[in-house]
Amino acid sequence: MKKKKMIKKALFSLSFILVLVACSSDDSTKPEEETNDSFDRQALLVNWADNIIVLSYAAFNTETNSLVTATTTFTENPTVGALQQLRETWIEAYLAFQHVSMFEIGKAEALNYRNRVNVYPTNASEIDGLIADGNYDFSLPSTIDAQGFPAMDYLINGLASSDEEIITFYTTNENAENYKAYLNTLAETISTLTETVLNDWNNGYRDTFVNNTSSSASGSVDKLANDYVFYYEKALRAGKVGIPAGVFSNDPLPEKVEAFYKEDISKILALEALEASQNFFEGKKFDGTSNGESFKTYLAYLNTIKNGENLGNLITAQFETSKSKLEGLNTNFSLQIENDNSKMLTAYNELQRNVILLKVDMLQAMDISVDYVDADGD
Amino acid sequence: MKKLLYSAIIMSLVLASCSSDDEAGDIQQDIEVPTNYVFERGGETTVQYPGQTTRLQMSAELIGSFKDFDSATKESLLNMFAHVEGANDFDNSALNASGKNIKSKIAASVDYFSANVAESAEIKADFESYISRQVDEVFPNENTVATTGVAGQIADGSSARYVTGKGLELNQAFAKGMMGALLADQILNNYLSTAVLDEASNREDNENEVLDGDSNYTTMEHKWDEAYGYLYGDPSIPVADPNSVLGVSDDHLLFNYLGVVNSDDDFAGVAQNIFEAFKTGRAAIVAGDYELRDEQVTIIKEGVSTIIAVRAVHYLQAGKQALADNNMGAAFHDLSEGFGFMYSLRFTNNPNTGAPYVSPSELETFKTQLLEGNGFWDVTPETLDSISATIATAFDFTVEQAAN
């Protein structure tokens, strides 16, 4: 294989010398790997960027600003009322995050954005240690499990069983100042990271993204398709449902659900993420008015049929089935796992069906190579 | 191509039994290969390899301690490496009581190093330097973000990797390197060596069932089992039926990667082939059929060497992909594993030549190429491809087969 490639390269350089003219900008493209369908990839990228991605980040950015404000209000005057207000704001922001988490491309990828904002379970003992120490740097990868929404979850929901007791960590506790500072830094970090990503889209990356219409592995469609499927498989299917349900371990791990300390929002977070994934698949504009170019319209263009059915319709139907299974679960996934994990596993199975349809059938139809492999866990 | 390799292995198995049938049917009738690795004399097992299990456990604990930033010291880690009986080096007190250690068996095989003590000393020094540099270079930068030329931590997804200024994870270099320098070297170049199996009066004693001291085994049987123990000796692996936990044991060394490679469709069956060869060879020893025994040695040498080569190529290619994606943390982790497996190729054994599949001098060149200048920070895809291709070609599989 290797030799063949080198010969190809040599031939290519030969023809390069022969044609000589007009080849100077040809360095990065690999004509032999381009697909031949003439679907309008730029229209797809424009709908994604302008009608979905940037608007989703803008909306989430607004929520993170509110989160910073609510955190500041609470830490300046830690009352039960302010704590409850902060908690509501935190939930709103957490829901809005579910609409951007799948777009780990460009600046978000460079920043390791999703991991900085939402690695769970959070490391409570590490957080305790960092607060006691008062010295921490959230840009260090080793603090990834001590920051983001899950760390805030611990600090506003998990320190004690009643709101009155939680307040004491920010009032009478000997480290109260450190608790406040840590909480403020958490909210500010989420906000700063989000603003950085949004600004990058608004200041040039949008054009880079929509103009990179190559159908090679480095093209925008191929890359975001991979990011999207990776997100769906790892963060949504496995992270929110499969891992806590014990699919990847000997026993169920109910302590690994999203928003473990808040207890009753793991289901709405999962449903929100599922809806955002489905909307993106169908090209639904962020304002909800209409659908634009999407994976689904691309599949329709390719006229991809599986088992006699249009693949895009099969995927949409599977999203709906998954949603109905998730809706039937307890609002608190931890309780669902402890009381009747079989329902959790059934929901997982439905989510898994779309991994096959998206990762195998859809990507194959679009001639997109999967660019990630399962890590071997060490 | 690789399919050919395995058909060759299977063919040699078939041929082995055929030729025995044709030429010496009476011997063949005596050889019963059991379903599991169960060999007994007088109703008691003859299979024992506690020394191998001990060294695997010592290795696991030492490798884990590479990231014990709070309490490990250079001295404590080096003491684990060169443990002396009774010293309180390990959490596991049984290991402390043992007179065995890791260092003495690094690059210590009869075939490769008995007349090559200078290189053996250099290799031991490499492993000691991984320990020293972890403490001297990486520990002080525990809370520094790694950049070109600066040791520290770097993100790999939700994990933090700790690397040298060249991007090398020393714990990975150590762990993956010792799979060759300790495990493969002892299995292939020592215990399965004719010089060891047939040493002194081993054959005569084996045939006359002269047992080894108070033990229930002959010396030759025991040497074979000691080879077995370096591959299958983790306490989480059942002696009789190791492949029943393939892919799910607690082992992190060769057995683990045997499972990983076996799960790749391109190499499916390698775990069963190696296990069958171990069983058949052991049964052949019991029956005194040394020709059949040595045919199994050939299969094991090819199989174990191939595991190492496949993972070397796999990780170098994975690193190349991650570098292209600008995911430096993931890239450095892959390249560090790839570096370690590549280092381990020094200890592979091509049964056709009795030497490593890739020459030691070529491997030296590769190590230099990977780590010169800023190391992994600026290694090129061309370098990674050319090293991968050389390894794959030497083994008769393709880069693509190992990479996927």
PDB file of N, CA and C in Angstrom, chain A residues 95-147:
ATOM      1  N   LEU A  95     -29.352  24.039  30.605  1.00  0.00           N
ATOM      2  CA  LEU A  95     -30.197  23.596  29.489  1.00  0.00           C
ATOM      3  C   LEU A  95     -29.723  24.220  28.175  1.00  0.00           C
ATOM      4  N   ALA A  96     -29.376  25.504  28.228  1.00  0.00           N
ATOM      5  CA  ALA A  96     -28.925  26.180  26.998  1.00  0.00           C
ATOM      6  C   ALA A  96     -27.605  25.579  26.512  1.00  0.00           C
ATOM      7  N   PHE A  97     -26.791  25.139  27.451  1.00  0.00           N
ATOM      8  CA  PHE A  97     -25.511  24.500  27.071  1.00  0.00           C
ATOM      9  C   PHE A  97     -25.728  23.250  26.227  1.00  0.00           C
ATOM     10  N   GLN A  98     -26.829  22.553  26.462  1.00  0.00           N
ATOM     11  CA  GLN A  98     -27.086  21.321  25.712  1.00  0.00           C
ATOM     12  C   GLN A  98     -27.219  21.592  24.212  1.00  0.00           C
ATOM     13  N   HIS A  99     -27.442  22.865  23.865  1.00  0.00           N
ATOM     14  CA  HIS A  99     -27.592  23.214  22.449  1.00  0.00           C
ATOM     15  C   HIS A  99     -26.269  23.573  21.780  1.00  0.00           C
ATOM     16  N   VAL A 100     -25.194  23.705  22.541  1.00  0.00           N
ATOM     17  CA  VAL A 100     -23.897  24.022  21.916  1.00  0.00           C
ATOM     18  C   VAL A 100     -22.871  22.917  22.109  1.00  0.00           C
ATOM     19  N   SER A 101     -23.160  21.996  23.029  1.00  0.00           N
ATOM     20  CA  SER A 101     -22.154  21.009  23.414  1.00  0.00           C
ATOM     21  C   SER A 101     -21.682  20.158  22.242  1.00  0.00           C
ATOM     22  N   MET A 102     -22.548  19.972  21.247  1.00  0.00           N
ATOM     23  CA  MET A 102     -22.170  19.087  20.128  1.00  0.00           C
ATOM     24  C   MET A 102     -21.239  19.751  19.123  1.00  0.00           C
ATOM     25  N   PHE A 103     -21.039  21.079  19.243  1.00  0.00           N
ATOM     26  CA  PHE A 103     -20.259  21.785  18.211  1.00  0.00           C
ATOM     27  C   PHE A 103     -18.801  21.945  18.621  1.00  0.00           C
ATOM     28  N   GLU A 104     -18.138  20.844  18.895  1.00  0.00           N
ATOM     29  CA  GLU A 104     -16.752  20.910  19.373  1.00  0.00           C
ATOM     30  C   GLU A 104     -15.799  21.026  18.184  1.00  0.00           C
ATOM     31  N   ILE A 105     -15.800  22.216  17.578  1.00  0.00           N
ATOM     32  CA  ILE A 105     -14.997  22.446  16.365  1.00  0.00           C
ATOM     33  C   ILE A 105     -14.395  23.840  16.479  1.00  0.00           C
ATOM     34  N   GLY A 106     -13.288  24.070  15.793  1.00  0.00           N
ATOM     35  CA  GLY A 106     -12.678  25.397  15.807  1.00  0.00           C
ATOM     36  C   GLY A 106     -12.157  25.745  17.187  1.00  0.00           C
ATOM     37  N   LYS A 107     -12.529  26.935  17.680  1.00  0.00           N
ATOM     38  CA  LYS A 107     -12.021  27.391  18.984  1.00  0.00           C
ATOM     39  C   LYS A 107     -12.479  26.468  20.111  1.00  0.00           C
ATOM     40  N   ALA A 108     -13.709  25.987  20.003  1.00  0.00           N
ATOM     41  CA  ALA A 108     -14.203  25.087  21.060  1.00  0.00           C
ATOM     42  C   ALA A 108     -13.315  23.857  21.179  1.00  0.00           C
ATOM     43  N   GLU A 109     -12.922  23.311  20.035  1.00  0.00           N
ATOM     44  CA  GLU A 109     -12.047  22.141  20.049  1.00  0.00           C
ATOM     45  C   GLU A 109     -10.694  22.498  20.653  1.00  0.00           C
ATOM     46  N   ALA A 110     -10.172  23.654  20.240  1.00  0.00           N
ATOM     47  CA  ALA A 110      -8.860  24.065  20.744  1.00  0.00           C
ATOM     48  C   ALA A 110      -8.887  24.268  22.258  1.00  0.00           C
ATOM     49  N   LEU A 111     -10.020  24.763  22.767  1.00  0.00           N
ATOM     50  CA  LEU A 111     -10.135  25.040  24.204  1.00  0.00           C
ATOM     51  C   LEU A 111     -10.513  23.799  25.008  1.00  0.00           C
ATOM     52  N   ASN A 112     -10.842  22.695  24.324  1.00  0.00           N
ATOM     53  CA  ASN A 112     -11.340  21.516  25.039  1.00  0.00           C
ATOM     54  C   ASN A 112     -12.629  21.900  25.766  1.00  0.00           C
ATOM     55  N   TYR A 113     -13.448  22.658  25.048  1.00  0.00           N
ATOM     56  CA  TYR A 113     -14.576  23.387  25.624  1.00  0.00           C
ATOM     57  C   TYR A 113     -15.558  22.482  26.380  1.00  0.00           C
ATOM     58  N   ARG A 114     -16.019  21.426  25.723  1.00  0.00           N
ATOM     59  CA  ARG A 114     -17.029  20.592  26.381  1.00  0.00           C
ATOM     60  C   ARG A 114     -16.515  20.008  27.687  1.00  0.00           C
ATOM     61  N   ASN A 115     -15.254  19.595  27.686  1.00  0.00           N
ATOM     62  CA  ASN A 115     -14.698  19.039  28.918  1.00  0.00           C
ATOM     63  C   ASN A 115     -14.530  20.101  30.004  1.00  0.00           C
ATOM     64  N   ARG A 116     -14.170  21.308  29.594  1.00  0.00           N
ATOM     65  CA  ARG A 116     -14.006  22.372  30.591  1.00  0.00           C
ATOM     66  C   ARG A 116     -15.351  22.715  31.232  1.00  0.00           C
ATOM     67  N   VAL A 117     -16.421  22.575  30.476  1.00  0.00           N
ATOM     68  CA  VAL A 117     -17.725  23.042  30.959  1.00  0.00           C
ATOM     69  C   VAL A 117     -18.548  21.928  31.601  1.00  0.00           C
ATOM     70  N   ASN A 118     -18.347  20.680  31.169  1.00  0.00           N
ATOM     71  CA  ASN A 118     -19.303  19.674  31.646  1.00  0.00           C
ATOM     72  C   ASN A 118     -18.722  18.268  31.797  1.00  0.00           C
ATOM     73  N   VAL A 119     -17.631  18.116  32.521  1.00  0.00           N
ATOM     74  CA  VAL A 119     -17.179  16.772  32.872  1.00  0.00           C
ATOM     75  C   VAL A 119     -17.807  16.364  34.203  1.00  0.00           C
ATOM     76  N   TYR A 120     -18.507  15.240  34.172  1.00  0.00           N
ATOM     77  CA  TYR A 120     -19.085  14.720  35.399  1.00  0.00           C
ATOM     78  C   TYR A 120     -18.862  13.222  35.461  1.00  0.00           C
ATOM     79  N   PRO A 121     -18.831  12.585  36.618  1.00  0.00           N
ATOM     80  CA  PRO A 121     -19.057  13.232  37.917  1.00  0.00           C
ATOM     81  C   PRO A 121     -17.916  14.177  38.277  1.00  0.00           C
ATOM     82  N   THR A 122     -18.278  15.244  38.990  1.00  0.00           N
ATOM     83  CA  THR A 122     -17.261  16.186  39.439  1.00  0.00           C
ATOM     84  C   THR A 122     -16.496  15.572  40.602  1.00  0.00           C
ATOM     85  N   ASN A 123     -15.308  16.080  40.845  1.00  0.00           N
ATOM     86  CA  ASN A 123     -14.448  15.522  41.887  1.00  0.00           C
ATOM     87  C   ASN A 123     -14.586  16.365  43.159  1.00  0.00           C
ATOM     88  N   ALA A 124     -15.548  15.981  43.994  1.00  0.00           N
ATOM     89  CA  ALA A 124     -15.873  16.794  45.172  1.00  0.00           C
ATOM     90  C   ALA A 124     -14.680  16.931  46.121  1.00  0.00           C
ATOM     91  N   SER A 125     -13.942  15.856  46.307  1.00  0.00           N
ATOM     92  CA  SER A 125     -12.836  15.959  47.269  1.00  0.00           C
ATOM     93  C   SER A 125     -11.737  16.867  46.723  1.00  0.00           C
ATOM     94  N   GLU A 126     -11.548  16.842  45.401  1.00  0.00           N
ATOM     95  CA  GLU A 126     -10.556  17.754  44.836  1.00  0.00           C
ATOM     96  C   GLU A 126     -11.011  19.211  45.006  1.00  0.00           C
ATOM     97  N   ILE A 127     -12.313  19.437  44.786  1.00  0.00           N
ATOM     98  CA  ILE A 127     -12.841  20.791  44.954  1.00  0.00           C
ATOM     99  C   ILE A 127     -12.651  21.249  46.407  1.00  0.00           C
ATOM    100  N   ASP A 128     -12.979  20.369  47.352  1.00  0.00           N
ATOM    101  CA  ASP A 128     -12.782  20.712  48.771  1.00  0.00           C
ATOM    102  C   ASP A 128     -11.330  21.121  49.024  1.00  0.00           C
ATOM    103  N   GLY A 129     -10.420  20.332  48.431  1.00  0.00           N
ATOM    104  CA  GLY A 129      -8.996  20.610  48.639  1.00  0.00           C
ATOM    105  C   GLY A 129      -8.572  21.937  48.031  1.00  0.00           C
ATOM    106  N   LEU A 130      -9.046  22.206  46.819  1.00  0.00           N
ATOM    107  CA  LEU A 130      -8.668  23.449  46.150  1.00  0.00           C
ATOM    108  C   LEU A 130      -9.237  24.659  46.894  1.00  0.00           C
ATOM    109  N   ILE A 131     -10.462  24.513  47.419  1.00  0.00           N
ATOM    110  CA  ILE A 131     -11.063  25.623  48.168  1.00  0.00           C
ATOM    111  C   ILE A 131     -10.280  25.860  49.452  1.00  0.00           C
ATOM    112  N   ALA A 132      -9.931  24.785  50.131  1.00  0.00           N
ATOM    113  CA  ALA A 132      -9.164  24.944  51.371  1.00  0.00           C
ATOM    114  C   ALA A 132      -7.818  25.601  51.075  1.00  0.00           C
ATOM    115  N   ASP A 133      -7.238  25.214  49.948  1.00  0.00           N
ATOM    116  CA  ASP A 133      -5.936  25.739  49.564  1.00  0.00           C
ATOM    117  C   ASP A 133      -6.047  27.177  49.060  1.00  0.00           C
ATOM    118  N   GLY A 134      -7.151  27.480  48.385  1.00  0.00           N
ATOM    119  CA  GLY A 134      -7.372  28.827  47.853  1.00  0.00           C
ATOM    120  C   GLY A 134      -6.545  29.143  46.627  1.00  0.00           C
ATOM    121  N   ASN A 135      -5.854  28.144  46.093  1.00  0.00           N
ATOM    122  CA  ASN A 135      -4.946  28.373  44.974  1.00  0.00           C
ATOM    123  C   ASN A 135      -5.230  27.357  43.884  1.00  0.00           C
ATOM    124  N   TYR A 136      -5.721  27.824  42.737  1.00  0.00           N
ATOM    125  CA  TYR A 136      -6.075  26.883  41.670  1.00  0.00           C
ATOM    126  C   TYR A 136      -6.015  27.593  40.335  1.00  0.00           C
ATOM    127  N   ASP A 137      -5.897  26.790  39.280  1.00  0.00           N
ATOM    128  CA  ASP A 137      -5.750  27.330  37.930  1.00  0.00           C
ATOM    129  C   ASP A 137      -6.592  26.455  37.008  1.00  0.00           C
ATOM    130  N   PHE A 138      -7.743  26.966  36.599  1.00  0.00           N
ATOM    131  CA  PHE A 138      -8.681  26.141  35.820  1.00  0.00           C
ATOM    132  C   PHE A 138      -8.200  25.868  34.396  1.00  0.00           C
ATOM    133  N   SER A 139      -7.093  26.477  33.989  1.00  0.00           N
ATOM    134  CA  SER A 139      -6.567  26.125  32.672  1.00  0.00           C
ATOM    135  C   SER A 139      -5.759  24.825  32.729  1.00  0.00           C
ATOM    136  N   LEU A 140      -5.465  24.333  33.944  1.00  0.00           N
ATOM    137  CA  LEU A 140      -4.747  23.064  34.067  1.00  0.00           C
ATOM    138  C   LEU A 140      -5.697  21.906  33.774  1.00  0.00           C
ATOM    139  N   PRO A 141      -5.308  21.014  32.861  1.00  0.00           N
ATOM    140  CA  PRO A 141      -6.180  19.869  32.555  1.00  0.00           C
ATOM    141  C   PRO A 141      -6.555  19.043  33.789  1.00  0.00           C
ATOM    142  N   SER A 142      -5.686  19.001  34.782  1.00  0.00           N
ATOM    143  CA  SER A 142      -6.007  18.192  35.962  1.00  0.00           C
ATOM    144  C   SER A 142      -7.155  18.783  36.775  1.00  0.00           C
ATOM    145  N   THR A 143      -7.584  20.018  36.468  1.00  0.00           N
ATOM    146  CA  THR A 143      -8.721  20.589  37.206  1.00  0.00           C
ATOM    147  C   THR A 143     -10.027  20.456  36.418  1.00  0.00           C
ATOM    148  N   ILE A 144      -9.978  19.747  35.301  1.00  0.00           N
ATOM    149  CA  ILE A 144     -11.181  19.614  34.471  1.00  0.00           C
ATOM    150  C   ILE A 144     -12.343  19.012  35.256  1.00  0.00           C
ATOM    151  N   ASP A 145     -12.040  18.072  36.149  1.00  0.00           N
ATOM    152  CA  ASP A 145     -13.128  17.475  36.927  1.00  0.00           C
ATOM    153  C   ASP A 145     -13.425  18.252  38.205  1.00  0.00           C
ATOM    154  N   ALA A 146     -12.966  19.508  38.270  1.00  0.00           N
ATOM    155  CA  ALA A 146     -13.278  20.344  39.429  1.00  0.00           C
ATOM    156  C   ALA A 146     -13.846  21.679  38.986  1.00  0.00           C
ATOM    157  N   GLN A 147     -14.327  21.758  37.749  1.00  0.00           N
ATOM    158  CA  GLN A 147     -14.865  23.010  37.228  1.00  0.00           C
ATOM    159  C   GLN A 147     -16.111  22.747  36.378  1.00  0.00           C
TER     160      GLN A 147
END
